[in-house]
Amino acid sequence: MLAKRWAAFFAGLLFAALLPASVARGQEQPWPDCLIVAASPELQIEAKKVYNLAGHFAVNRRLVTAEELGSKDLGSYRYVIVVQNTPDRALESAVKSLAGNQADVLWVGASESDRRINAISVSYGGQSWPQRYTVVYPKSNEVPQRVFATVSDGLQAYPLALREGRQWFYLSMQLDDVMGKVFADWLHAFFGAAHSHETRSAFIRIEDVHPLTDPDKLRQIADYLYSRDIPFMVAVIPVFDDRANGTKVSFEDKPDFTQALRYMVDHGASLIMHGYEHRYRSGETGEGFEFWDSETDKPIENEEPYTAAKLEKGIARMVANQLYPVAFEPPHYAMSQKGYQIARRYFSTLVASMQLSDETNMVAQQSPYRLITDYNGLAVVPETIGYVVNAPGDIAGMLEEADKLTIVRDSVVGAFFHPYVPISKLKELVTGLEPMGLAFLDLKSETNAVKTDFVAIATDEDGLEAEVTDRVKLDTLSRWEKRSVWMNYASFAITWGIAIVVMAFVAAFIWFIWRLRRNRRYRLFGEENGE
């Protein structure tokens, strides 16, 4: 049965459950090709953002630089998207020659000149929103245009998104915030995708759940969300490791916690593997990074073996305790491009924002909608409105972000909640989201896959199925020496006993030296008096 699911999964290529029905039906026909061109090397990040957003649609994508246009046989394309921050007539000529009369071409950024205006608001779909200081490149209207979106500098309105025949223009490099959402939605028009505004979804992810998390709070959360008929996600850290204090705890050490996780699954939870220990080098689980070196802001050393080992051990620890992950979330959303490619060997689905650069983890993308695949081949379920920080106004701010997402058809309102925050704040969030008519995602009822050489996990509308393919390797990777409470007490007593003995020796040594010097001083004084 599981083998059939895997065959169907790979044959489908696309994780059809991630798509609106109108797109899923499009799989019956070959997908059109889309070429994305970065006009210069420094625009690779912006081009990668466009590549990822295009991953929401049923198109085959390829990303190249402008230099490659004349040096490679790129074939024919139905869609071409060019990202440029200054007009380039040679590039324009090369693109038009490549596109011919068969392709629609979208120019992102500057198109006619380097002239710029500073936009403070954007209008689209009959609504207007304030926009933080943003550069827009005005364009003349000598050719008949269809304008989809405009911006204003406070004095005059200018086109932002427009079409001239088969030439399309988005006249800004801003691909985030409100204008980024406008761009993301407008791509539906460019690709001719008839997705519906009625298909907006949401999820709540319970974050940083590790073996020292209070199991009673986990049950309370599960009971509440179950009572509201809301499926949810739980980001699980299999091992709590505080190296500074010598503490290392997993499922077997906290059976009530493990039972609470199973209880959550029975009440609607889908489990996400949130790293193995959620730490790198020193520090406490949940605070540190794991797949990124935050001290140097660079990829971790020995990345290939380290990452593979952590992912395999995390999967093994969970499966050995009848806890089955269906997706992956890197700690702090931080991971190199190679790290993502390693993760893709094991997981089909990423529940996170996407790091875009290996130069710093501060360059990331928060897609407003789900991606069939991102730049590294992972299906993406994005977090989009942040987390509950347990401060005045925090829920209002999250709901404001959720409201902005109404700009984007089939957007995802993704939030996360830490179990140490009072459950009243979770209730406040749910109460605010419910009037928006969102469909809460049940990830374990969609098409996802987790695969290693010792276990395979697959989910679809029929539920979850797991098959152990190498029991010996699973047992080896998941082996854990459970320590009883008395062993912990004994270890504690021995440690402190040794410390007390050492301190006693140090004190005795100091006392001995003091006495020795004191006696020597008396002896010297006595000799002087005798003279």
Coordinates of C-alpha atoms in Angstrom, one line a residue:
M1 CA 0.0 0.0 0.0
L2 CA 2.7 2.4 1.0
A3 CA 4.7 1.6 -2.1
K4 CA 1.7 2.6 -4.2
R5 CA 1.4 5.9 -2.4
W6 CA 5.1 6.6 -3.1
A7 CA 4.7 5.8 -6.7
A8 CA 1.7 8.1 -7.1
F9 CA 3.6 10.8 -5.1
F10 CA 6.6 10.9 -7.4
A11 CA 4.6 10.4 -10.6
G12 CA 2.4 13.4 -9.7
L13 CA 5.5 15.6 -9.3
L14 CA 3.5 18.3 -7.8
F15 CA 1.9 17.6 -4.4
A16 CA -1.5 18.1 -5.9
A17 CA -3.1 18.7 -2.5
L18 CA -1.1 21.9 -2.2
L19 CA -3.0 23.4 -5.2
P20 CA -6.4 24.8 -5.8
A21 CA -8.6 22.4 -7.8
S22 CA -8.3 24.6 -11.0
V23 CA -4.5 24.2 -10.9
A24 CA -4.5 20.5 -10.0
R25 CA -6.7 19.8 -13.1
G26 CA -4.0 21.6 -15.2
Q27 CA -1.6 18.7 -14.4
E28 CA -3.3 16.7 -17.2
Q29 CA -1.5 19.0 -19.7
P30 CA 2.2 19.6 -20.0
W31 CA 3.3 22.6 -18.0
P32 CA 4.5 25.7 -19.9
D33 CA 8.0 26.8 -19.5
C34 CA 9.0 30.0 -17.7
L35 CA 12.5 31.6 -18.0
I36 CA 13.5 34.0 -15.2
V37 CA 16.5 36.3 -16.0
A38 CA 18.6 38.2 -13.5
A39 CA 20.0 41.3 -15.4
S40 CA 23.1 41.3 -13.2
P41 CA 24.7 39.1 -10.5
E42 CA 23.7 41.4 -7.7
L43 CA 20.0 40.8 -8.6
Q44 CA 20.2 37.1 -8.0
I45 CA 18.3 37.4 -4.7
E46 CA 15.4 39.3 -6.2
A47 CA 15.3 36.9 -9.2
K48 CA 15.2 34.0 -6.7
K49 CA 12.2 35.6 -5.0
V50 CA 10.4 35.8 -8.3
Y51 CA 11.4 32.2 -9.0
N52 CA 9.9 31.1 -5.7
L53 CA 6.6 33.0 -6.2
A54 CA 6.3 31.5 -9.7
G55 CA 6.5 28.2 -7.9
H56 CA 2.9 28.7 -6.8
F57 CA 1.8 28.2 -10.4
A58 CA 1.8 25.2 -12.8
V59 CA 4.9 26.3 -14.8
N60 CA 8.4 24.8 -15.2
R61 CA 11.0 27.4 -14.2
R62 CA 14.6 28.2 -15.1
L63 CA 16.7 30.9 -13.6
V64 CA 19.6 32.4 -15.7
T65 CA 21.8 35.5 -15.8
A66 CA 21.7 38.0 -18.6
E67 CA 25.1 36.7 -19.7
E68 CA 23.7 33.3 -20.3
L69 CA 21.1 34.5 -22.7
G70 CA 23.6 34.6 -25.6
S71 CA 25.8 31.8 -24.5
K72 CA 23.3 28.9 -24.1
D73 CA 20.6 27.3 -26.2
L74 CA 17.7 28.1 -23.8
G75 CA 15.0 26.7 -26.0
S76 CA 11.5 28.3 -26.3
Y77 CA 9.5 29.7 -23.4
R78 CA 5.8 30.6 -22.9
Y79 CA 6.7 33.1 -20.2
V80 CA 9.8 35.2 -19.6
I81 CA 10.4 37.4 -16.5
V82 CA 13.3 39.8 -16.4
V83 CA 14.5 41.4 -13.2
Q84 CA 16.5 44.6 -13.7
N85 CA 17.2 47.8 -11.8
T86 CA 18.3 49.9 -14.8
P87 CA 17.2 49.8 -18.4
D88 CA 19.4 47.7 -20.7
R89 CA 18.7 48.0 -24.4
A90 CA 20.9 45.1 -25.3
L91 CA 19.2 42.8 -22.8
E92 CA 15.8 44.0 -24.0
S93 CA 16.7 43.1 -27.6
A94 CA 18.0 39.7 -26.6
V95 CA 14.8 38.9 -24.6
K96 CA 12.5 40.0 -27.4
S97 CA 14.5 37.9 -29.9
L98 CA 14.2 34.9 -27.5
A99 CA 10.5 35.5 -26.8
G100 CA 9.4 36.2 -30.4
N101 CA 5.6 36.3 -30.7
Q102 CA 5.0 33.2 -28.5
A103 CA 6.0 34.5 -25.1
D104 CA 4.5 36.9 -22.6
V105 CA 7.4 39.0 -21.1
L106 CA 7.2 40.5 -17.6
W107 CA 9.7 43.3 -16.8
V108 CA 10.3 43.7 -13.0
G109 CA 12.0 46.9 -12.0
A110 CA 13.2 49.7 -14.3
S111 CA 12.0 49.6 -17.9
E112 CA 12.5 53.0 -19.7
S113 CA 14.8 55.2 -17.6
D114 CA 16.5 55.6 -14.3
R115 CA 13.9 58.1 -13.2
R116 CA 12.4 57.3 -9.8
I117 CA 9.6 58.4 -7.5
N118 CA 9.1 57.5 -3.9
A119 CA 5.8 55.8 -3.3
I120 CA 3.9 56.2 0.0
S121 CA 0.7 54.3 -1.0
V122 CA -0.4 51.6 -3.4
S123 CA -3.8 50.9 -4.9
Y124 CA -4.9 47.6 -6.3
G125 CA -8.2 45.7 -6.7
G126 CA -10.3 48.7 -5.6
Q127 CA -8.4 49.1 -2.3
S128 CA -5.5 51.3 -1.1
W129 CA -2.8 50.7 1.5
P130 CA 0.0 52.8 2.9
Q131 CA 3.4 51.7 1.8
R132 CA 6.7 52.5 3.4
Y133 CA 9.1 54.6 1.4
T134 CA 9.5 52.6 -1.8
V135 CA 11.2 53.3 -5.1
V136 CA 9.0 53.0 -8.3
Y137 CA 10.2 53.6 -11.9
P138 CA 7.6 55.6 -13.8
K139 CA 6.8 54.6 -17.4
S140 CA 5.2 56.7 -20.2
N141 CA 1.8 55.8 -21.6
E142 CA 2.6 56.2 -25.3
V143 CA 1.4 52.6 -26.0
P144 CA -2.2 51.6 -25.0
Q145 CA -2.0 50.1 -21.5
R146 CA -4.1 48.2 -19.1
V147 CA -3.2 49.3 -15.6
F148 CA -3.8 46.8 -12.8
A149 CA -2.2 48.7 -9.8
T150 CA -1.0 52.2 -9.1
V151 CA 1.1 54.0 -6.5
S152 CA 1.2 57.6 -5.2
D153 CA 3.9 59.8 -4.0
G154 CA 1.3 62.0 -2.2
L155 CA 1.0 64.3 -5.2
Q156 CA 0.3 62.2 -8.2
A157 CA -0.6 58.6 -9.1
Y158 CA 1.7 56.4 -11.3
P159 CA 1.2 53.0 -12.8
L160 CA 2.8 50.1 -10.8
A161 CA 1.5 47.0 -12.6
L162 CA 0.5 47.3 -16.3
R163 CA 0.2 45.5 -19.6
E164 CA 1.0 46.5 -23.1
G165 CA 0.0 43.6 -25.4
R166 CA 2.3 40.7 -24.5
Q167 CA 4.6 43.0 -22.5
W168 CA 3.9 43.2 -18.8
F169 CA 5.6 45.6 -16.3
Y170 CA 5.9 45.7 -12.6
L171 CA 7.8 49.0 -12.1
S172 CA 9.5 48.4 -8.7
M173 CA 12.0 46.1 -7.1
Q174 CA 9.9 45.9 -4.0
L175 CA 8.8 42.2 -3.7
D176 CA 8.0 42.3 0.0
D177 CA 5.5 44.0 2.3
V178 CA 2.2 45.3 0.7
M179 CA 3.6 45.9 -2.8
G180 CA 5.1 42.4 -2.7
K181 CA 1.7 41.0 -2.0
V182 CA 0.3 43.0 -4.9
F183 CA 3.0 41.5 -7.1
A184 CA 2.3 38.0 -5.9
D185 CA -1.4 38.3 -6.6
W186 CA -0.9 40.0 -10.0
L187 CA 1.2 37.0 -11.1
H188 CA -2.2 35.1 -11.4
A189 CA -3.0 37.5 -14.2
F190 CA 0.4 37.1 -15.9
F191 CA 0.2 33.3 -15.8
G192 CA -3.5 33.1 -16.6
A193 CA -4.2 31.2 -13.3
A194 CA -7.9 31.4 -12.4
H195 CA -7.3 30.8 -8.6
S196 CA -10.1 31.9 -6.3
H197 CA -10.1 34.5 -3.5
E198 CA -12.4 32.0 -1.7
T199 CA -9.6 29.5 -1.2
R200 CA -7.6 31.3 1.5
S201 CA -6.3 29.1 4.3
A202 CA -4.7 29.3 7.7
F203 CA -2.7 27.3 10.2
I204 CA -1.6 27.5 13.8
R205 CA 1.7 25.9 14.7
I206 CA 2.5 25.1 18.4
E207 CA 6.2 26.0 18.5
D208 CA 9.4 24.7 20.2
V209 CA 7.7 21.7 21.8
H210 CA 10.5 19.7 23.5
P211 CA 10.6 17.1 26.2
L212 CA 10.7 19.7 29.0
T213 CA 7.5 21.3 27.8
D214 CA 4.6 21.1 30.3
P215 CA 2.4 18.2 29.0
D216 CA -0.7 19.6 30.8
K217 CA -0.4 22.8 28.7
L218 CA -0.1 20.7 25.5
R219 CA -3.3 18.9 26.4
Q220 CA -5.1 22.1 27.2
I221 CA -4.1 23.5 23.8
A222 CA -5.2 20.3 22.0
D223 CA -8.5 20.3 23.8
Y224 CA -9.2 23.9 23.0
L225 CA -8.4 23.7 19.3
Y226 CA -10.2 20.3 19.0
S227 CA -13.3 21.9 20.5
R228 CA -13.2 24.6 17.8
D229 CA -12.7 22.0 15.1
I230 CA -9.3 23.5 14.2
P231 CA -6.6 21.1 13.0
F232 CA -3.1 22.4 13.9
M233 CA 0.6 21.7 13.7
V234 CA 3.2 20.9 16.4
A235 CA 6.9 21.8 15.9
V236 CA 8.7 19.0 17.8
I237 CA 12.3 19.1 19.0
P238 CA 13.1 15.5 19.9
V239 CA 16.0 16.2 22.3
F240 CA 16.4 18.9 24.9
D241 CA 20.1 19.6 25.3
D242 CA 21.5 22.2 27.7
R243 CA 25.2 21.4 27.5
A244 CA 26.1 24.2 30.0
N245 CA 24.2 22.3 32.7
G246 CA 24.8 18.8 31.4
T247 CA 21.1 18.1 30.8
K248 CA 20.0 15.9 27.9
V249 CA 16.4 14.7 27.8
S250 CA 14.3 12.9 25.2
F251 CA 10.9 11.1 24.9
E252 CA 11.8 8.1 27.1
D253 CA 12.8 10.3 29.9
K254 CA 9.4 12.2 29.9
P255 CA 6.7 9.6 29.2
D256 CA 3.9 12.0 30.1
F257 CA 5.2 14.5 27.5
T258 CA 5.4 11.7 24.9
Q259 CA 1.8 10.7 25.7
A260 CA 0.7 14.3 25.5
L261 CA 2.1 14.5 21.9
R262 CA 0.2 11.4 20.9
Y263 CA -2.9 13.0 22.5
M264 CA -2.4 16.1 20.4
V265 CA -2.2 13.9 17.2
D266 CA -5.4 12.2 18.2
H267 CA -7.0 15.6 18.6
G268 CA -6.0 17.1 15.2
A269 CA -2.2 17.7 15.3
S270 CA 0.2 17.2 12.4
L271 CA 3.8 16.8 13.7
I272 CA 6.6 18.9 12.2
M273 CA 10.2 18.0 13.0
H274 CA 11.8 21.3 14.2
G275 CA 15.4 20.2 14.1
Y276 CA 17.0 17.6 16.4
E277 CA 18.2 19.7 19.3
H278 CA 17.5 23.2 18.1
R279 CA 21.0 24.3 19.1
Y280 CA 24.5 24.6 17.7
R281 CA 27.7 24.6 19.7
S282 CA 26.7 25.8 23.1
G283 CA 23.5 27.0 24.5
E284 CA 20.1 25.7 25.5
T285 CA 17.6 23.9 23.2
G286 CA 15.1 26.3 21.6
E287 CA 17.4 29.3 21.9
G288 CA 20.3 28.4 19.5
F289 CA 20.4 27.7 15.8
E290 CA 21.1 24.2 14.5
F291 CA 21.7 24.3 10.8
W292 CA 23.4 27.7 10.6
D293 CA 26.4 29.2 12.4
S294 CA 24.9 32.3 14.0
E295 CA 28.3 33.4 15.5
T296 CA 29.9 33.8 12.0
D297 CA 26.6 34.2 10.1
K298 CA 27.7 31.5 7.7
P299 CA 26.9 27.9 6.8
I300 CA 28.0 25.4 9.5
E301 CA 31.2 23.4 9.1
N302 CA 31.0 19.8 7.8
E303 CA 27.5 20.6 6.6
E304 CA 26.8 17.5 4.6
P305 CA 27.5 14.8 7.2
Y306 CA 26.3 17.0 10.1
T307 CA 22.9 17.9 8.6
A308 CA 22.2 14.4 7.3
A309 CA 23.0 12.9 10.7
K310 CA 20.8 15.4 12.6
L311 CA 17.9 14.8 10.3
E312 CA 18.2 11.1 10.4
K313 CA 18.5 11.0 14.2
G314 CA 15.6 13.3 14.6
I315 CA 13.3 11.2 12.4
A316 CA 14.5 8.0 14.1
R317 CA 13.9 9.4 17.6
M318 CA 10.4 10.4 16.7
V319 CA 9.4 7.2 14.8
A320 CA 10.8 5.0 17.6
N321 CA 8.3 6.6 19.9
Q322 CA 5.3 6.3 17.5
L323 CA 5.5 10.0 16.6
Y324 CA 5.5 10.6 12.8
P325 CA 6.7 13.9 11.3
V326 CA 5.1 14.9 8.0
A327 CA 7.2 18.1 7.3
F328 CA 10.3 20.0 8.4
E329 CA 11.0 23.4 10.0
P330 CA 14.6 24.6 10.4
P331 CA 15.2 26.3 13.7
H332 CA 14.9 30.0 13.3
Y333 CA 14.2 29.3 9.6
A334 CA 18.0 29.4 9.1
M335 CA 19.6 27.0 6.6
S336 CA 22.0 27.3 3.7
Q337 CA 21.0 26.4 0.1
K338 CA 22.9 23.2 0.4
G339 CA 21.2 22.5 3.7
Y340 CA 17.8 22.8 2.0
Q341 CA 18.9 20.4 -0.7
I342 CA 20.0 17.9 2.0
A343 CA 16.7 18.3 3.8
R344 CA 14.8 17.6 0.5
R345 CA 16.3 14.1 0.4
Y346 CA 14.2 13.4 3.5
F347 CA 11.2 15.7 3.5
S348 CA 8.9 16.8 0.7
T349 CA 7.5 19.7 2.7
L350 CA 8.9 22.8 4.4
V351 CA 6.7 24.8 6.9
A352 CA 8.7 28.0 7.2
S353 CA 10.0 31.1 5.6
M354 CA 12.9 30.6 3.2
Q355 CA 16.5 31.8 3.6
L356 CA 17.7 33.0 0.3
S357 CA 21.4 33.6 0.8
D358 CA 24.5 31.8 2.0
E359 CA 26.1 35.1 2.9
T360 CA 23.7 35.9 5.8
N361 CA 20.6 34.4 7.3
M362 CA 19.0 37.8 7.4
V363 CA 18.0 37.6 3.7
A364 CA 14.8 35.6 3.6
Q365 CA 11.5 35.4 1.9
Q366 CA 8.0 35.0 3.3
S367 CA 5.7 33.9 0.5
P368 CA 2.1 34.9 0.9
Y369 CA 0.9 31.6 -0.6
R370 CA 1.9 28.0 -0.8
L371 CA 4.5 26.9 -3.3
I372 CA 4.4 23.7 -5.3
T373 CA 8.2 23.8 -5.1
D374 CA 10.7 26.5 -4.1
Y375 CA 14.2 27.1 -5.5
N376 CA 15.5 24.0 -3.8
G377 CA 12.6 21.7 -4.7
L378 CA 10.6 21.8 -1.5
A379 CA 6.9 22.3 -1.2
V380 CA 6.4 25.3 1.1
V381 CA 3.7 26.1 3.6
P382 CA 4.7 29.6 4.7
E383 CA 4.3 31.3 8.1
T384 CA 3.0 34.8 7.3
I385 CA 1.8 36.7 10.4
G386 CA 4.4 35.9 13.1
Y387 CA 3.9 34.7 16.6
V388 CA 2.1 35.6 19.8
V389 CA 4.6 37.4 22.0
N390 CA 2.3 37.9 25.0
A391 CA 2.4 41.7 25.0
P392 CA -0.3 44.3 24.6
G393 CA -1.4 44.7 21.0
D394 CA 0.4 41.6 19.8
I395 CA -2.8 39.9 18.5
A396 CA -4.0 43.1 16.9
G397 CA -0.8 43.4 15.0
M398 CA -1.0 39.8 13.8
L399 CA -4.6 40.3 12.6
E400 CA -3.6 43.4 10.8
E401 CA -1.0 41.3 8.9
A402 CA -3.7 38.7 8.2
D403 CA -5.9 41.5 6.8
K404 CA -3.2 42.6 4.4
L405 CA -3.1 39.0 3.0
T406 CA -6.6 39.5 1.6
I407 CA -4.8 41.2 -1.2
V408 CA -3.6 37.8 -2.4
R409 CA -6.0 35.1 -3.6
D410 CA -5.3 31.7 -2.1
S411 CA -3.0 33.2 0.5
V412 CA -2.1 31.5 3.8
V413 CA -2.5 33.1 7.2
G414 CA 0.2 31.2 9.1
A415 CA 0.9 31.8 12.8
F416 CA 2.7 30.1 15.6
F417 CA 2.2 30.0 19.4
H418 CA 4.6 28.9 22.2
P419 CA 3.0 26.7 24.9
Y420 CA 4.4 28.8 27.7
V421 CA 2.3 31.7 26.6
P422 CA -1.1 31.8 28.4
I423 CA -3.8 29.9 26.5
S424 CA -6.0 33.0 26.7
K425 CA -3.8 34.6 24.0
L426 CA -4.3 31.6 21.7
K427 CA -8.1 32.0 22.2
E428 CA -7.8 35.7 21.4
L429 CA -6.0 34.8 18.1
V430 CA -8.5 32.2 17.1
T431 CA -11.4 34.5 17.9
G432 CA -9.8 37.2 15.6
L433 CA -9.2 34.8 12.7
E434 CA -12.5 32.9 12.7
P435 CA -14.6 35.8 11.0
M436 CA -12.1 35.8 8.1
G437 CA -13.6 32.6 6.7
L438 CA -10.3 30.8 6.6
A439 CA -9.9 27.0 6.0
F440 CA -7.5 25.6 8.6
L441 CA -5.0 23.2 7.1
D442 CA -4.8 19.6 8.2
L443 CA -1.4 18.8 6.9
K444 CA -1.5 15.1 7.7
S445 CA -4.5 14.7 5.4
E446 CA -2.6 16.2 2.4
T447 CA 0.1 14.7 0.2
N448 CA 3.4 14.8 2.1
A449 CA 6.4 12.4 2.3
V450 CA 9.2 11.7 4.7
K451 CA 11.7 9.1 3.4
T452 CA 15.0 7.7 4.7
D453 CA 16.6 4.3 4.1
F454 CA 15.2 3.0 7.3
V455 CA 11.6 4.4 7.3
A456 CA 9.1 5.8 4.9
I457 CA 6.2 8.0 5.9
A458 CA 3.4 9.1 3.5
T459 CA 0.2 11.1 4.0
D460 CA -2.8 11.8 1.8
E461 CA -6.5 12.2 2.2
D462 CA -6.7 8.6 3.5
G463 CA -4.4 9.5 6.4
L464 CA -0.9 8.6 7.4
E465 CA 1.1 5.4 6.8
A466 CA 4.6 4.5 7.9
E467 CA 6.7 1.6 6.9
V468 CA 10.0 0.6 8.6
T469 CA 12.4 -0.6 5.9
D470 CA 15.5 -1.2 8.0
R471 CA 14.8 -2.1 11.7
V472 CA 18.4 -2.4 12.6
K473 CA 19.4 1.1 11.4
L474 CA 16.3 2.6 13.0
D475 CA 17.1 0.9 16.4
T476 CA 20.7 2.0 16.1
L477 CA 19.9 5.7 15.3
S478 CA 17.1 5.9 17.9
R479 CA 19.0 4.2 20.8
W480 CA 18.6 6.2 23.9
E481 CA 19.9 5.3 27.4
K482 CA 16.9 6.2 29.6
R483 CA 18.0 7.6 33.0
S484 CA 15.7 7.0 35.9
V485 CA 14.8 9.7 38.4
W486 CA 17.1 8.0 41.0
M487 CA 19.9 8.0 38.5
N488 CA 19.5 11.7 38.0
Y489 CA 19.4 12.2 41.7
A490 CA 22.5 10.1 42.2
S491 CA 24.3 11.9 39.4
F492 CA 23.3 15.2 41.0
A493 CA 24.5 14.0 44.5
I494 CA 27.8 12.7 43.1
T495 CA 28.5 15.8 41.2
W496 CA 27.9 18.0 44.2
G497 CA 29.7 15.6 46.4
I498 CA 32.8 15.9 44.3
A499 CA 32.4 19.6 44.2
I500 CA 32.2 19.8 48.0
V501 CA 35.3 17.6 48.4
V502 CA 37.3 19.7 45.9
M503 CA 36.2 22.9 47.7
A504 CA 37.2 21.4 51.0
F505 CA 40.7 20.5 49.7
V506 CA 41.1 24.0 48.3
A507 CA 40.0 25.5 51.6
A508 CA 42.4 23.3 53.5
F509 CA 45.2 24.2 51.1
I510 CA 44.6 27.9 51.6
W511 CA 44.4 27.4 55.4
F512 CA 47.7 25.4 55.3
I513 CA 49.5 28.1 53.3
W514 CA 48.1 30.8 55.6
R515 CA 49.3 28.9 58.7
L516 CA 52.7 28.3 57.1
R517 CA 53.3 32.0 56.3
R518 CA 52.0 33.0 59.7
N519 CA 54.4 30.7 61.5
R520 CA 57.3 31.8 59.4
R521 CA 56.5 35.5 60.2
Y522 CA 56.5 34.7 64.0
R523 CA 59.8 32.9 63.7
L524 CA 61.4 35.8 61.9
F525 CA 60.1 38.3 64.5
G526 CA 61.4 36.0 67.3
E527 CA 64.9 35.8 65.8
E528 CA 65.0 39.6 65.6
N529 CA 64.0 40.1 69.2
G530 CA 66.6 37.5 70.3
E531 CA 69.4 39.6 68.7

